[in-house]
mmCIF file of C-alpha atoms in Angstrom:
data_model
loop_
_atom_site.group_PDB
_atom_site.id
_atom_site.type_symbol
_atom_site.label_atom_id
_atom_site.label_comp_id
_atom_site.label_asym_id
_atom_site.label_seq_id
_atom_site.Cartn_x
_atom_site.Cartn_y
_atom_site.Cartn_z
ATOM 1 C CA UNK N 1 146.729 26.368 -52.524
ATOM 2 C CA UNK N 2 147.331 28.397 -55.551
ATOM 3 C CA UNK N 3 146.366 32.060 -55.379
ATOM 4 C CA UNK N 4 144.461 31.761 -58.574
ATOM 5 C CA UNK N 5 143.135 28.363 -59.881
ATOM 6 C CA UNK N 6 141.500 27.338 -63.118
ATOM 7 C CA UNK N 7 140.417 23.942 -64.432
ATOM 8 C CA UNK N 8 143.038 23.093 -67.093
ATOM 9 C CA UNK N 9 140.552 21.306 -69.369
ATOM 10 C CA UNK N 10 140.604 20.661 -72.184
ATOM 11 C CA UNK N 11 137.162 21.348 -72.806
ATOM 12 C CA UNK N 12 135.825 19.564 -76.028
ATOM 13 C CA UNK N 13 132.514 21.162 -77.284
ATOM 14 C CA UNK N 14 130.655 21.171 -80.550
ATOM 15 C CA UNK N 15 129.962 24.273 -82.478
ATOM 16 C CA UNK N 16 127.038 26.033 -81.146
ATOM 17 C CA UNK N 17 127.344 24.791 -77.728
ATOM 18 C CA UNK N 18 127.437 26.849 -74.496
ATOM 19 C CA UNK N 19 130.496 26.395 -72.265
ATOM 20 C CA UNK N 20 131.494 27.809 -68.933
ATOM 21 C CA UNK N 21 134.770 28.220 -67.228
ATOM 22 C CA UNK N 22 135.317 29.184 -63.592
ATOM 23 C CA UNK N 23 138.454 30.547 -61.887
ATOM 24 C CA UNK N 24 138.755 30.639 -58.000
ATOM 25 C CA UNK N 25 141.122 33.083 -56.195
ATOM 26 C CA UNK N 26 142.240 32.862 -52.540
ATOM 27 C CA UNK N 27 142.747 36.517 -51.457
ATOM 28 C CA UNK N 28 139.612 38.261 -50.398
ATOM 29 C CA UNK N 29 141.392 41.678 -50.952
ATOM 30 C CA UNK N 30 141.383 40.944 -54.710
ATOM 31 C CA UNK N 31 140.041 44.038 -56.561
ATOM 32 C CA UNK N 32 140.207 43.681 -60.250
ATOM 33 C CA UNK N 33 139.464 40.825 -62.528
ATOM 34 C CA UNK N 34 139.940 40.037 -66.294
ATOM 35 C CA UNK N 35 139.742 37.302 -68.797
ATOM 36 C CA UNK N 36 142.301 36.971 -71.329
ATOM 37 C CA UNK N 37 142.531 34.804 -74.438
ATOM 38 C CA UNK N 38 145.571 33.236 -75.603
ATOM 39 C CA UNK N 39 146.036 31.512 -79.031
ATOM 40 C CA UNK N 40 148.535 28.787 -79.566
ATOM 41 C CA UNK N 41 152.107 30.186 -79.625
ATOM 42 C CA UNK N 42 150.748 33.831 -79.371
ATOM 43 C CA UNK N 43 150.597 36.545 -76.620
ATOM 44 C CA UNK N 44 147.582 36.713 -74.240
ATOM 45 C CA UNK N 45 145.083 39.373 -75.395
ATOM 46 C CA UNK N 46 142.492 41.040 -73.204
ATOM 47 C CA UNK N 47 138.997 39.543 -73.703
ATOM 48 C CA UNK N 48 136.942 41.407 -71.119
ATOM 49 C CA UNK N 49 137.121 42.818 -67.721
ATOM 50 C CA UNK N 50 134.935 41.392 -64.916
ATOM 51 C CA UNK N 51 132.666 43.798 -63.010
ATOM 52 C CA UNK N 52 130.847 43.146 -59.846
ATOM 53 C CA UNK N 53 127.509 43.723 -61.817
ATOM 54 C CA UNK N 54 128.630 41.312 -64.385
ATOM 55 C CA UNK N 55 129.825 42.025 -67.945
ATOM 56 C CA UNK N 56 128.383 40.917 -71.264
ATOM 57 C CA UNK N 57 130.090 41.288 -74.760
ATOM 58 C CA UNK N 58 128.119 39.575 -77.498
ATOM 59 C CA UNK N 59 128.411 35.861 -77.006
ATOM 60 C CA UNK N 60 130.648 36.328 -73.922
ATOM 61 C CA UNK N 61 129.410 36.897 -70.288
ATOM 62 C CA UNK N 62 131.742 37.302 -67.412
ATOM 63 C CA UNK N 63 130.469 37.269 -63.845
ATOM 64 C CA UNK N 64 132.050 37.901 -60.290
ATOM 65 C CA UNK N 65 130.909 36.156 -57.198
ATOM 66 C CA UNK N 66 132.750 37.855 -54.328
ATOM 67 C CA UNK N 67 131.227 35.798 -51.586
ATOM 68 C CA UNK N 68 132.594 32.412 -53.073
ATOM 69 C CA UNK N 69 135.664 33.973 -54.580
ATOM 70 C CA UNK N 70 135.473 33.144 -58.114
ATOM 71 C CA UNK N 71 134.973 34.637 -61.474
ATOM 72 C CA UNK N 72 133.241 32.957 -64.500
ATOM 73 C CA UNK N 73 133.321 33.237 -68.305
ATOM 74 C CA UNK N 74 130.277 31.961 -70.283
ATOM 75 C CA UNK N 75 130.526 31.423 -74.119
ATOM 76 C CA UNK N 76 127.270 30.892 -76.035
ATOM 77 C CA UNK N 77 126.941 29.753 -79.463
ATOM 78 C CA UNK N 78 130.632 28.610 -79.729
ATOM 79 C CA UNK N 79 132.411 29.043 -82.826
ATOM 80 C CA UNK N 80 135.427 27.215 -84.157
ATOM 81 C CA UNK N 81 137.448 30.373 -83.868
ATOM 82 C CA UNK N 82 136.702 30.440 -80.012
ATOM 83 C CA UNK N 83 139.252 27.491 -79.792
ATOM 84 C CA UNK N 84 141.924 28.838 -77.494
ATOM 85 C CA UNK N 85 143.354 28.993 -73.932
ATOM 86 C CA UNK N 86 141.340 31.306 -71.581
ATOM 87 C CA UNK N 87 143.295 33.041 -68.731
ATOM 88 C CA UNK N 88 141.837 34.426 -65.671
ATOM 89 C CA UNK N 89 143.697 37.412 -64.110
ATOM 90 C CA UNK N 90 143.387 38.691 -60.668
ATOM 91 C CA UNK N 91 144.688 41.988 -59.084
ATOM 92 C CA UNK N 92 145.048 41.807 -55.355
ATOM 93 C CA UNK N 93 146.158 44.637 -52.871
ATOM 94 C CA UNK N 94 149.114 43.831 -50.728
ATOM 95 C CA UNK N 95 149.807 44.608 -47.149
ATOM 96 C CA UNK N 96 152.336 47.190 -48.346
ATOM 97 C CA UNK N 97 149.536 48.923 -50.127
ATOM 98 C CA UNK N 98 150.957 47.793 -53.583
ATOM 99 C CA UNK N 99 149.307 45.596 -56.012
ATOM 100 C CA UNK N 100 149.902 42.164 -57.490
ATOM 101 C CA UNK N 101 148.881 40.668 -60.685
ATOM 102 C CA UNK N 102 148.342 36.948 -60.765
ATOM 103 C CA UNK N 103 147.625 34.985 -63.901
ATOM 104 C CA UNK N 104 145.840 31.512 -63.860
ATOM 105 C CA UNK N 105 147.367 28.909 -65.727
ATOM 106 C CA UNK N 106 144.579 28.867 -68.110
ATOM 107 C CA UNK N 107 141.785 26.646 -69.438
ATOM 108 C CA UNK N 108 142.096 25.108 -72.964
ATOM 109 C CA UNK N 109 139.028 25.132 -75.091
ATOM 110 C CA UNK N 110 138.479 23.100 -78.473
ATOM 111 C CA UNK N 111 135.410 23.861 -80.321
ATOM 112 C CA UNK N 112 134.673 21.167 -82.979
ATOM 113 C CA UNK N 113 132.644 21.169 -86.262
ATOM 114 C CA UNK T 1 150.032 52.600 -84.252
ATOM 115 C CA UNK T 2 150.668 52.325 -80.486
ATOM 116 C CA UNK T 3 151.750 48.966 -79.133
ATOM 117 C CA UNK T 4 154.322 46.822 -77.822
ATOM 118 C CA UNK T 5 157.129 45.077 -79.932
ATOM 119 C CA UNK T 6 159.578 42.407 -78.941
ATOM 120 C CA UNK T 7 162.516 41.329 -80.910
ATOM 121 C CA UNK T 8 163.625 38.966 -82.111
ATOM 122 C CA UNK T 9 160.770 36.634 -82.539
ATOM 123 C CA UNK T 10 163.090 33.447 -82.126
ATOM 124 C CA UNK T 11 166.373 33.378 -80.381
ATOM 125 C CA UNK T 12 169.090 30.691 -80.055
ATOM 126 C CA UNK T 13 171.447 30.725 -76.983
ATOM 127 C CA UNK T 14 174.519 28.711 -76.838
ATOM 128 C CA UNK T 15 175.718 27.316 -73.518
ATOM 129 C CA UNK T 16 177.436 29.931 -71.343
ATOM 130 C CA UNK T 17 176.212 32.760 -73.447
ATOM 131 C CA UNK T 18 174.228 35.779 -72.324
ATOM 132 C CA UNK T 19 171.411 36.996 -74.636
ATOM 133 C CA UNK T 20 169.335 40.148 -74.580
ATOM 134 C CA UNK T 21 165.563 40.329 -75.392
ATOM 135 C CA UNK T 22 164.207 43.653 -76.484
ATOM 136 C CA UNK T 23 161.049 45.234 -75.419
ATOM 137 C CA UNK T 24 159.819 48.684 -76.759
ATOM 138 C CA UNK T 25 156.475 50.331 -76.158
ATOM 139 C CA UNK T 26 155.184 53.631 -77.483
ATOM 140 C CA UNK T 27 151.900 53.660 -75.368
ATOM 141 C CA UNK T 28 153.402 55.984 -72.653
ATOM 142 C CA UNK T 29 152.730 53.300 -70.143
ATOM 143 C CA UNK T 30 154.880 53.707 -66.779
ATOM 144 C CA UNK T 31 155.024 50.072 -65.737
ATOM 145 C CA UNK T 32 156.556 47.401 -67.798
ATOM 146 C CA UNK T 33 156.892 43.530 -67.008
ATOM 147 C CA UNK T 34 158.727 40.413 -68.086
ATOM 148 C CA UNK T 35 157.088 36.928 -67.817
ATOM 149 C CA UNK T 36 158.173 33.569 -68.686
ATOM 150 C CA UNK T 37 155.614 30.955 -70.090
ATOM 151 C CA UNK T 38 156.533 27.263 -70.137
ATOM 152 C CA UNK T 39 154.516 24.913 -72.166
ATOM 153 C CA UNK T 40 151.120 24.125 -70.609
ATOM 154 C CA UNK T 41 151.878 26.568 -67.820
ATOM 155 C CA UNK T 42 150.857 30.032 -66.619
ATOM 156 C CA UNK T 43 152.765 33.124 -66.779
ATOM 157 C CA UNK T 44 155.606 33.705 -64.204
ATOM 158 C CA UNK T 45 156.825 37.171 -63.294
ATOM 159 C CA UNK T 46 160.510 37.758 -63.859
ATOM 160 C CA UNK T 47 160.976 41.420 -63.218
ATOM 161 C CA UNK T 48 158.941 44.598 -63.407
ATOM 162 C CA UNK T 49 159.462 48.179 -63.571
ATOM 163 C CA UNK T 50 156.911 51.011 -62.290
ATOM 164 C CA UNK T 51 159.135 53.785 -63.303
ATOM 165 C CA UNK T 52 162.258 54.717 -65.207
ATOM 166 C CA UNK T 53 165.605 53.957 -63.362
ATOM 167 C CA UNK T 54 163.617 51.456 -60.993
ATOM 168 C CA UNK T 55 162.796 47.767 -61.215
ATOM 169 C CA UNK T 56 161.928 45.050 -58.860
ATOM 170 C CA UNK T 57 162.616 41.271 -58.857
ATOM 171 C CA UNK T 58 159.523 39.078 -59.653
ATOM 172 C CA UNK T 59 159.027 35.507 -58.570
ATOM 173 C CA UNK T 60 161.651 33.875 -60.580
ATOM 174 C CA UNK T 61 164.421 36.545 -61.272
ATOM 175 C CA UNK T 62 167.511 34.348 -60.658
ATOM 176 C CA UNK T 63 169.579 34.309 -63.825
ATOM 177 C CA UNK T 64 167.993 37.209 -65.522
ATOM 178 C CA UNK T 65 168.770 41.135 -65.341
ATOM 179 C CA UNK T 66 166.969 44.164 -66.605
ATOM 180 C CA UNK T 67 167.445 47.851 -66.957
ATOM 181 C CA UNK T 68 165.039 50.668 -67.490
ATOM 182 C CA UNK T 69 166.829 53.656 -68.715
ATOM 183 C CA UNK T 70 164.090 54.933 -70.880
ATOM 184 C CA UNK T 71 160.282 54.915 -70.310
ATOM 185 C CA UNK T 72 159.907 53.278 -73.645
ATOM 186 C CA UNK T 73 162.141 50.355 -73.432
ATOM 187 C CA UNK T 74 162.769 47.362 -70.789
ATOM 188 C CA UNK T 75 165.226 44.842 -72.202
ATOM 189 C CA UNK T 76 165.657 41.548 -70.408
ATOM 190 C CA UNK T 77 168.997 39.628 -70.339
ATOM 191 C CA UNK T 78 169.131 35.925 -69.956
ATOM 192 C CA UNK T 79 172.460 35.153 -68.339
ATOM 193 C CA UNK T 80 174.566 32.075 -68.394
ATOM 194 C CA UNK T 81 173.402 31.463 -64.715
ATOM 195 C CA UNK T 82 169.906 30.721 -66.004
ATOM 196 C CA UNK T 83 170.455 27.025 -66.498
ATOM 197 C CA UNK T 84 166.887 26.316 -68.196
ATOM 198 C CA UNK T 85 166.265 29.240 -70.283
ATOM 199 C CA UNK T 86 164.192 27.474 -72.959
ATOM 200 C CA UNK T 87 160.681 29.268 -72.853
ATOM 201 C CA UNK T 88 158.448 31.812 -74.343
ATOM 202 C CA UNK T 89 159.119 35.289 -72.904
ATOM 203 C CA UNK T 90 156.441 37.806 -72.829
ATOM 204 C CA UNK T 91 156.798 41.692 -72.313
ATOM 205 C CA UNK T 92 153.812 43.656 -71.038
ATOM 206 C CA UNK T 93 153.148 47.170 -69.969
ATOM 207 C CA UNK T 94 150.231 49.027 -68.468
ATOM 208 C CA UNK T 95 149.198 52.500 -67.087
ATOM 209 C CA UNK T 96 147.865 52.064 -63.701
ATOM 210 C CA UNK T 97 148.315 49.480 -60.941
ATOM 211 C CA UNK T 98 144.966 48.127 -61.393
ATOM 212 C CA UNK T 99 144.724 48.471 -65.188
ATOM 213 C CA UNK T 100 145.042 45.717 -67.851
ATOM 214 C CA UNK T 101 148.252 44.685 -69.136
ATOM 215 C CA UNK T 102 148.970 44.712 -72.720
ATOM 216 C CA UNK T 103 151.307 42.205 -74.156
ATOM 217 C CA UNK T 104 154.068 42.076 -76.852
ATOM 218 C CA UNK T 105 154.050 39.213 -79.408
ATOM 219 C CA UNK T 106 156.773 37.316 -77.328
ATOM 220 C CA UNK T 107 160.161 35.984 -78.002
ATOM 221 C CA UNK T 108 160.771 32.166 -77.955
ATOM 222 C CA UNK T 109 164.185 31.407 -76.794
ATOM 223 C CA UNK T 110 165.905 28.169 -77.476
ATOM 224 C CA UNK T 111 169.063 26.483 -76.272
ATOM 225 C CA UNK T 112 171.343 24.987 -78.815
#
């Protein structure tokens, strides 16, 4: 089982739709969570952090479910410009006391007019 | 403006040749990372450095080498031992262990 798993998609949605992605993680000691956005042939860019209490930024809402070990990203009122690959990132504590950052393979989103 | 720069944007390698990818940051970040991304796949960690003059192998270090002589710079050499080097190479940096990583624009390496 991969340490971080995402549905690769693609998700094809019309403009204005609401779309949600999930990302599951296997290490219960994971402590920090993020969503990144990556446009085609570009570098990943931080979209938002995911806090235990949830996090909302405009049309984007991120949530953490520690009991079921997944994070989610909800996009409301989708825009054409939201078309991209969304990567979830999990930082886990190692037995040595260090930290390990794991990137999901990403979920591709296509928003169509 | 603070940020991470990578050069060149595109790099062509001949068989048996070593090539070096540049990564520079002026964010005063301690930790720097090199990732490889293949089409349709996630990022895989090649090497990382948490402090000057120290670096550690990541998950796919074979065929690669790095140095960290200055805080600002973390060059990656793709050696001839790397038999499948064609990929998108991303450099990243961050301040603390649980902080977000910031990426450079990447270098696309192609084999002639």
